[in-house]
Coordinates of C-alpha atoms in Angstrom, one line a residue:
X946 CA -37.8 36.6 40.1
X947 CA -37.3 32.7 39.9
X948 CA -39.6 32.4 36.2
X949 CA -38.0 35.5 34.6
X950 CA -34.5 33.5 34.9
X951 CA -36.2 30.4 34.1
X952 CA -37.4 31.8 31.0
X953 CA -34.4 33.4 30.3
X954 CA -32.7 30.4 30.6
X955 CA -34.7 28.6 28.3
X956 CA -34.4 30.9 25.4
X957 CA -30.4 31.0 25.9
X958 CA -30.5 27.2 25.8
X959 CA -32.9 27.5 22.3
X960 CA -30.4 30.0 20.8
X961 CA -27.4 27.9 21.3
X962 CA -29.4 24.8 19.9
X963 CA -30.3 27.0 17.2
X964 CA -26.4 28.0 16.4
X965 CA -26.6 31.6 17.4
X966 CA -24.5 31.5 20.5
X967 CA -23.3 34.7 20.6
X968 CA -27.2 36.3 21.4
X969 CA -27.7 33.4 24.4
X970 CA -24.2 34.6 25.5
X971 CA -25.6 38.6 25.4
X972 CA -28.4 37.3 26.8
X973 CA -26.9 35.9 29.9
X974 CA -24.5 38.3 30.8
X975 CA -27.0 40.3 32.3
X976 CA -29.0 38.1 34.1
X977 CA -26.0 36.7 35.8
X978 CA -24.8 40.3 36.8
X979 CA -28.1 40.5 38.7
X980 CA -28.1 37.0 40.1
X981 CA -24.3 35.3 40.2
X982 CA -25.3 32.4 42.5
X983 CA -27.6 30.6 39.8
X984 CA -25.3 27.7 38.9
X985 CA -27.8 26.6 35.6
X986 CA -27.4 30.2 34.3
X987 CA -23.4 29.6 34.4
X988 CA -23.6 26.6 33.1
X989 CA -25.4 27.8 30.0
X990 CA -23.1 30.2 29.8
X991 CA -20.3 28.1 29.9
X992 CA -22.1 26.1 27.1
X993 CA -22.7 28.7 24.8
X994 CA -18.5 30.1 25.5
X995 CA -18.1 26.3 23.9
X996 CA -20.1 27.1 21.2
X997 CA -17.9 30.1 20.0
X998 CA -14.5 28.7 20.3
X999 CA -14.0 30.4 23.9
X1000 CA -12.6 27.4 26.2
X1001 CA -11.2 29.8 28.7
X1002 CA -14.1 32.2 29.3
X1003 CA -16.1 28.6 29.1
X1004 CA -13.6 27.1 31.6
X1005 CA -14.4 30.2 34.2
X1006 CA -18.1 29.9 33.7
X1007 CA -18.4 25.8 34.6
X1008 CA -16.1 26.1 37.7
X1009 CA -18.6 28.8 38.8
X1010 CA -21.4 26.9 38.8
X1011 CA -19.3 24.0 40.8
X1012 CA -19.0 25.8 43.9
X1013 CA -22.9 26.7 43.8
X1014 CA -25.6 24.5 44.4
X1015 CA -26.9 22.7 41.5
X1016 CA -26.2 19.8 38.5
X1017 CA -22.7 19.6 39.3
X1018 CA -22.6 16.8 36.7
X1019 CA -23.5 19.4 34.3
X1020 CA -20.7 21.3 35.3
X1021 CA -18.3 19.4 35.1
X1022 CA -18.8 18.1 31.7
X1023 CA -18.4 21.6 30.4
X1024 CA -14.8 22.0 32.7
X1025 CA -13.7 18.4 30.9
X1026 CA -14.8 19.6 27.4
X1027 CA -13.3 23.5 28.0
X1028 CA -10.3 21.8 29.6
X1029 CA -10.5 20.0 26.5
X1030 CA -10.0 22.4 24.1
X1031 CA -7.3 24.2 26.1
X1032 CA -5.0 21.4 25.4
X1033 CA -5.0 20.1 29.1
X1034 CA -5.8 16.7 28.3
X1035 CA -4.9 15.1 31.9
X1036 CA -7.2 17.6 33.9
X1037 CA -10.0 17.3 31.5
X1038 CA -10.0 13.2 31.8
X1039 CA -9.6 13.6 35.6
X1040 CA -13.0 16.3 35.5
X1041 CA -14.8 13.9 33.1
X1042 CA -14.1 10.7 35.6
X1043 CA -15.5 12.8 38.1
X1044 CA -18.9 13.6 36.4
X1045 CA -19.3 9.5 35.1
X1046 CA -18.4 8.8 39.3
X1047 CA -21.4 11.0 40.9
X1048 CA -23.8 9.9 37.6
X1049 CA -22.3 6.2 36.3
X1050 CA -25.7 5.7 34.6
X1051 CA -25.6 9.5 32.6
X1052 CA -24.8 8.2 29.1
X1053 CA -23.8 12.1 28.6
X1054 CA -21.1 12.0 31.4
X1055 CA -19.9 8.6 29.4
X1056 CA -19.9 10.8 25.8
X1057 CA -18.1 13.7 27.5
X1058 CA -15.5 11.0 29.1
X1059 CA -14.8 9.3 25.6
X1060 CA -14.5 12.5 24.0
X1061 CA -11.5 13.8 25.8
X1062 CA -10.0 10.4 26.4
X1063 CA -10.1 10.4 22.4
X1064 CA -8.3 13.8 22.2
X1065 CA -5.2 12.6 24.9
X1066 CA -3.1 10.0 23.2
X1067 CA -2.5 7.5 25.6
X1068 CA -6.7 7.5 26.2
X1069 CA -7.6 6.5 22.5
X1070 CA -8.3 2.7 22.9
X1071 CA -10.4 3.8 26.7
X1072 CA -12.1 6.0 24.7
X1073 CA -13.3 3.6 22.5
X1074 CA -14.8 1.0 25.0
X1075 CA -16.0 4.1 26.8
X1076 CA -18.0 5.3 24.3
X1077 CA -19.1 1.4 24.0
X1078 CA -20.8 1.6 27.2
X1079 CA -22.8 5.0 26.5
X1080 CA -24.5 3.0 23.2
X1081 CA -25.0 0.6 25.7
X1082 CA -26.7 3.0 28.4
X1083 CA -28.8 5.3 25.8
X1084 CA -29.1 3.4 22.4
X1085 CA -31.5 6.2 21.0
X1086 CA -29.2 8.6 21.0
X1087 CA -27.4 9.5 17.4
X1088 CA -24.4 11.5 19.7
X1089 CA -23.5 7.8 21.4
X1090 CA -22.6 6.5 18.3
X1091 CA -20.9 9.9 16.5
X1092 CA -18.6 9.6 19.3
X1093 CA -18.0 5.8 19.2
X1094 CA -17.3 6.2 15.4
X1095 CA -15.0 9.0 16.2
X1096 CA -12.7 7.0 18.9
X1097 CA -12.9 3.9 16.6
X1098 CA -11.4 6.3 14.0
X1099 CA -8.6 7.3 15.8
X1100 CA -7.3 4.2 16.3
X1101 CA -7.7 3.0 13.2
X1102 CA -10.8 0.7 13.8
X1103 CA -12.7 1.4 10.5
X1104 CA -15.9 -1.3 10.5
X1105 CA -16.7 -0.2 14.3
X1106 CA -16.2 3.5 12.7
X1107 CA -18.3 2.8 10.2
X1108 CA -20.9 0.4 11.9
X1109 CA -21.3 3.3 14.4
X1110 CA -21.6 5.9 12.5
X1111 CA -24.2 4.3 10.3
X1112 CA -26.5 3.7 13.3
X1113 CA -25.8 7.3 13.9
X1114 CA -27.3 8.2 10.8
X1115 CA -30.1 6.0 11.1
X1116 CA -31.0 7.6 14.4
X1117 CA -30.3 11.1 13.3
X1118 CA -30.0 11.1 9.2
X1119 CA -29.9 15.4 9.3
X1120 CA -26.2 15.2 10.6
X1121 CA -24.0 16.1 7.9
X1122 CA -20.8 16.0 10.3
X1123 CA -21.1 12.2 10.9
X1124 CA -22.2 11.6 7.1
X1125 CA -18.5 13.2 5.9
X1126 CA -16.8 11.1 8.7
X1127 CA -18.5 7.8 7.7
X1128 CA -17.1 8.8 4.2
X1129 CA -13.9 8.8 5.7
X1130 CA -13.7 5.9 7.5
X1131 CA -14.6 4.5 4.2
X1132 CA -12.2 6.1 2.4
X1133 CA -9.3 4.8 5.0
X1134 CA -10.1 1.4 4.6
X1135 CA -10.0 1.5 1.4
X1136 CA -13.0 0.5 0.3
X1137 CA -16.4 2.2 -1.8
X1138 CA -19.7 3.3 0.0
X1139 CA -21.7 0.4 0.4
X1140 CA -25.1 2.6 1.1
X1141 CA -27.1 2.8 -2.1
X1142 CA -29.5 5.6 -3.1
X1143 CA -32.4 3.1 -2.2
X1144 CA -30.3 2.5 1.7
X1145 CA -30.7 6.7 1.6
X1146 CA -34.2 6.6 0.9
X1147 CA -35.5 4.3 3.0
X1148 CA -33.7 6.0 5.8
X1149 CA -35.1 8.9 5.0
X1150 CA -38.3 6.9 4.6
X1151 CA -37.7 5.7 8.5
X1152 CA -37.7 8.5 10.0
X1153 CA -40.6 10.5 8.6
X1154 CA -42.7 7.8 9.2
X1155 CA -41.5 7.6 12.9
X1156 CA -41.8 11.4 13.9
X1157 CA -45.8 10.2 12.5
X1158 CA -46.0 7.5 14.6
X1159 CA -44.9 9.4 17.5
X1160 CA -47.7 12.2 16.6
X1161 CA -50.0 9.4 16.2
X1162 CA -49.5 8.0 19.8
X1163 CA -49.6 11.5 21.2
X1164 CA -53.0 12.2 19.4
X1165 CA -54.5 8.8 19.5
X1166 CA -54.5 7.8 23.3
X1167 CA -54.8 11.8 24.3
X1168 CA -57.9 11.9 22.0
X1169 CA -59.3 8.9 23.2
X1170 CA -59.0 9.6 26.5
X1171 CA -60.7 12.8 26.3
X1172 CA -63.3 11.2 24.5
X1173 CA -63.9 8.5 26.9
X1174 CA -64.2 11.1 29.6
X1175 CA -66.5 13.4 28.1
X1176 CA -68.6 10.6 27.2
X1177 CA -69.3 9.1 30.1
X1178 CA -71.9 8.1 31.3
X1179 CA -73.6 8.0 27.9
X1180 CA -72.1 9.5 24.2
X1181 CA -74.6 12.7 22.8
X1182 CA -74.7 13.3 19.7
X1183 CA -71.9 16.5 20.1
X1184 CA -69.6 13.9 20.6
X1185 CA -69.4 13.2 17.3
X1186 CA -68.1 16.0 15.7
X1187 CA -65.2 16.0 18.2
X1188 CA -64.6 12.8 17.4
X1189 CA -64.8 13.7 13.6
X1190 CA -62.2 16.3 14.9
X1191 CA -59.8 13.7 16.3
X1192 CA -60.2 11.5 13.2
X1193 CA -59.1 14.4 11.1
X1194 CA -55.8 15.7 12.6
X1195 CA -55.1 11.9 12.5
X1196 CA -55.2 12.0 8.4
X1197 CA -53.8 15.2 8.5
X1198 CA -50.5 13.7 10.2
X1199 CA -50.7 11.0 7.4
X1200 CA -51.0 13.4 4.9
X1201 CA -47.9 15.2 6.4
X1202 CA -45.8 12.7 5.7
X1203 CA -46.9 11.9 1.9
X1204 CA -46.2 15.4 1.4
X1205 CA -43.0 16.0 2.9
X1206 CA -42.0 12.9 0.8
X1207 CA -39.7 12.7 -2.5
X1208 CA -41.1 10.9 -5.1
X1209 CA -38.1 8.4 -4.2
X1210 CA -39.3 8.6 -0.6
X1211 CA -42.6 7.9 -1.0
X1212 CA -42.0 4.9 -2.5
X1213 CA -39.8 3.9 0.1
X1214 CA -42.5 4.5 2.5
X1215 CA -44.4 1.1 1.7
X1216 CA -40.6 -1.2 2.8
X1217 CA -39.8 0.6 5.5
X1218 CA -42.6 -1.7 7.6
X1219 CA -40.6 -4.7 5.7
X1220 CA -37.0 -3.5 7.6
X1221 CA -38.3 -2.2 11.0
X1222 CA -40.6 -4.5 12.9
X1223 CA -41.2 -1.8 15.4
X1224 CA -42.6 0.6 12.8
X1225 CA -45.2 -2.1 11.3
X1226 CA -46.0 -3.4 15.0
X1227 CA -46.6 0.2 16.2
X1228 CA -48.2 0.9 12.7
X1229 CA -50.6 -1.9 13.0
X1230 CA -51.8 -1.0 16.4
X1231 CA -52.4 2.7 15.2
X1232 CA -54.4 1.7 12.1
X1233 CA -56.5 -0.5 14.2
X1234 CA -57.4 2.3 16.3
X1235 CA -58.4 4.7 14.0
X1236 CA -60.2 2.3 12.0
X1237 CA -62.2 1.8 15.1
X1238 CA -62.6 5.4 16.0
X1239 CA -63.9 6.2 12.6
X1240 CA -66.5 3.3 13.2
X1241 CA -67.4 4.2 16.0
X1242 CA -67.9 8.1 15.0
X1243 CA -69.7 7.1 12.3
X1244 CA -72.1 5.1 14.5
X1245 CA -72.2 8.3 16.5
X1246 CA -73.6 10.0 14.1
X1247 CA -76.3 7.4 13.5
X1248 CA -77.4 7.3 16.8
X1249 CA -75.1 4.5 18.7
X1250 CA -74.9 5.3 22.4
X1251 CA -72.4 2.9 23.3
X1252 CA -68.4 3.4 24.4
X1253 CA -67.5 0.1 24.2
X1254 CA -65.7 0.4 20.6
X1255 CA -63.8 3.7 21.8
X1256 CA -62.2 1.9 24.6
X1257 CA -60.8 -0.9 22.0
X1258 CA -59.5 2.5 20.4
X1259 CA -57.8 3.8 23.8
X1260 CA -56.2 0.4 24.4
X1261 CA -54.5 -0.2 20.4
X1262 CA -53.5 3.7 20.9
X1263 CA -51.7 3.2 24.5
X1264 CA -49.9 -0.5 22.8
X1265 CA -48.9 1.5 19.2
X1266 CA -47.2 4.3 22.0
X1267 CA -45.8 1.9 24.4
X1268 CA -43.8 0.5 21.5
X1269 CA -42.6 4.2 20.3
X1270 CA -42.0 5.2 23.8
X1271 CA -40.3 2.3 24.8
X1272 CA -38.1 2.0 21.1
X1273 CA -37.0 5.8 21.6
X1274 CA -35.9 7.7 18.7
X1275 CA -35.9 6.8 14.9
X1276 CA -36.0 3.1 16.2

């Protein structure tokens, strides 16, 4: 019964990511009918509830899933956020303390935390140093610094405002929520945007070229691996053509990202290296391992028996995805 519900669970949690709430909440219903004691399917329920304006129902749903065994920290961010949105500012604060005390390190406890302080007046300033800690804690996350920009512009702070929500959008340039606020906090200092169509571009720029990289490093030491191990002890001639195969969804990827390029972004494409060190660095280390897989399959072809040049490969690949695992997102 356990992988129906976890199945289940997992397409209500895609529908809510997806904005259509309402079908994960239909799709719930039932399942916790059958099986009230699952605390994660409350919680998604509770989640969803959120989604749709429905603190109460939402409310109802997380204190469920408290009294059952489970992520209780889970649970308690969605009581803060529901008690939230029901106006009772004091209990919410008091739930959210209580998820950041059984998880201090969960940047997300810290974000639920400074989003309630921000809504209770006396919590404003809190809320900002709050939310200060959770860029600390997870700075790869866009949602960190949405909600540091949006306690800084409560209390009037415009340049942390507007710092923050420009590292937002670097880390998440999609979000057209934190684009109109950084607008605002613009506007309210009384000053012009300072991001020029060439800032946009090269953003934009950023992070095609690092959802590549990241393909690359999934592709590149995967590949290699496999190839090392189904060479061993000596390459035949088959190996080849899978390594031809490897070598090709590598271009693909390349090819991916000319092609989902503007003409303005394309030509932002070449300075984007120039502004992120951790793009050329991870670049470098990728274009040295192709370049030596595609020697090395082209010696393949011509007879060469030996794995030597592959491992090279392997070890470029594994460097290039330590730095894009170790950067995180858009970095």
């Amino acid at each position: 019964m356990s992988e129906p519900i976890t199945a289940v669970l997992v397409r209500a949690a895609e529908l809510t990511a997806k904005g259509l709430p309402y079908k994960a909440i239909d799709l719930l219903r039932p399942v916790l009918a059958v099986n009230p004691r699952h605390a994660q399917a409350w919680c998604e329920l509770a989640a969803a509830l959120l989604d749709v304006d429905q603190p109460d129902p939402a409310l109802s749903a997380a204190k469920r899933a408290l009294v059952l065994d489970g992520d209780h920290s889970w649970a308690q961010r969605l009581a803060a956020l529901a008690l939230s949105e029901l106006g009772r500012h004091r209990e919410a604060v008091v739930s959210a303390r209580e998820c950041v005390r059984r998880k201090p390190g969960d940047w997300r406890c810290l974000v639920v935390l400074a989003d309630v302080l921000a809504a209770a007046p006396d919590g404003r300033r809190e809320a900002v140093a709050v939310a200060r800690e959770a860029t600390r804690l997870a700075p790869e996350q866009a949602r960190t610094f949405q909600v540091l920009g949006d306690a800084a512009l409560r209390v009037g702070d415009w340049d942390t405002a507007e710092h923050a929500y420009r590292t937002s959008l670097r880390l998440d340039p999609e979000n057209e929520d934190v684009r109109a606020n950084l607008a605002t906090a613009w506007r309210k200092r009384g000053g012009k945007p300072t991001a020029s169509p060439a800032h946009e571009s090269l953003t934009k720029a950023h992070a095609l070229l690092w959802s590549a990289l990241t393909r690359l490093a999934a592709l590149l030491a995967a590949g290699d691996l496999l190839l090392l191990l189904a060479g061993m002890p000596k390459p035949t001639p088959a190996l080849a053509y899978l390594a031809a195969g490897l070598v090709g969804a590598c271009a693909v990827t390349v090819l991916t990202v000319l092609f989902r390029a503007r003409r303005g972004t394309r030509r932002a494409l070449l300075a984007v290296p120039l502004h992120r060190p951790k793009v050329a660095l991870a670049g470098v280390a990728f274009t040295a391992s192709t370049t030596i897989l595609v020697v090395w399959t082209a010696g393949l072809f011509l007879g060469a028996t030996t794995m030597q040049p592959l491992v090279l490969s392997w070890i470029f690949a594994v460097l290039g995805g330590a730095v894009v695992v170790l950067s995180g997102n858009h970095r």
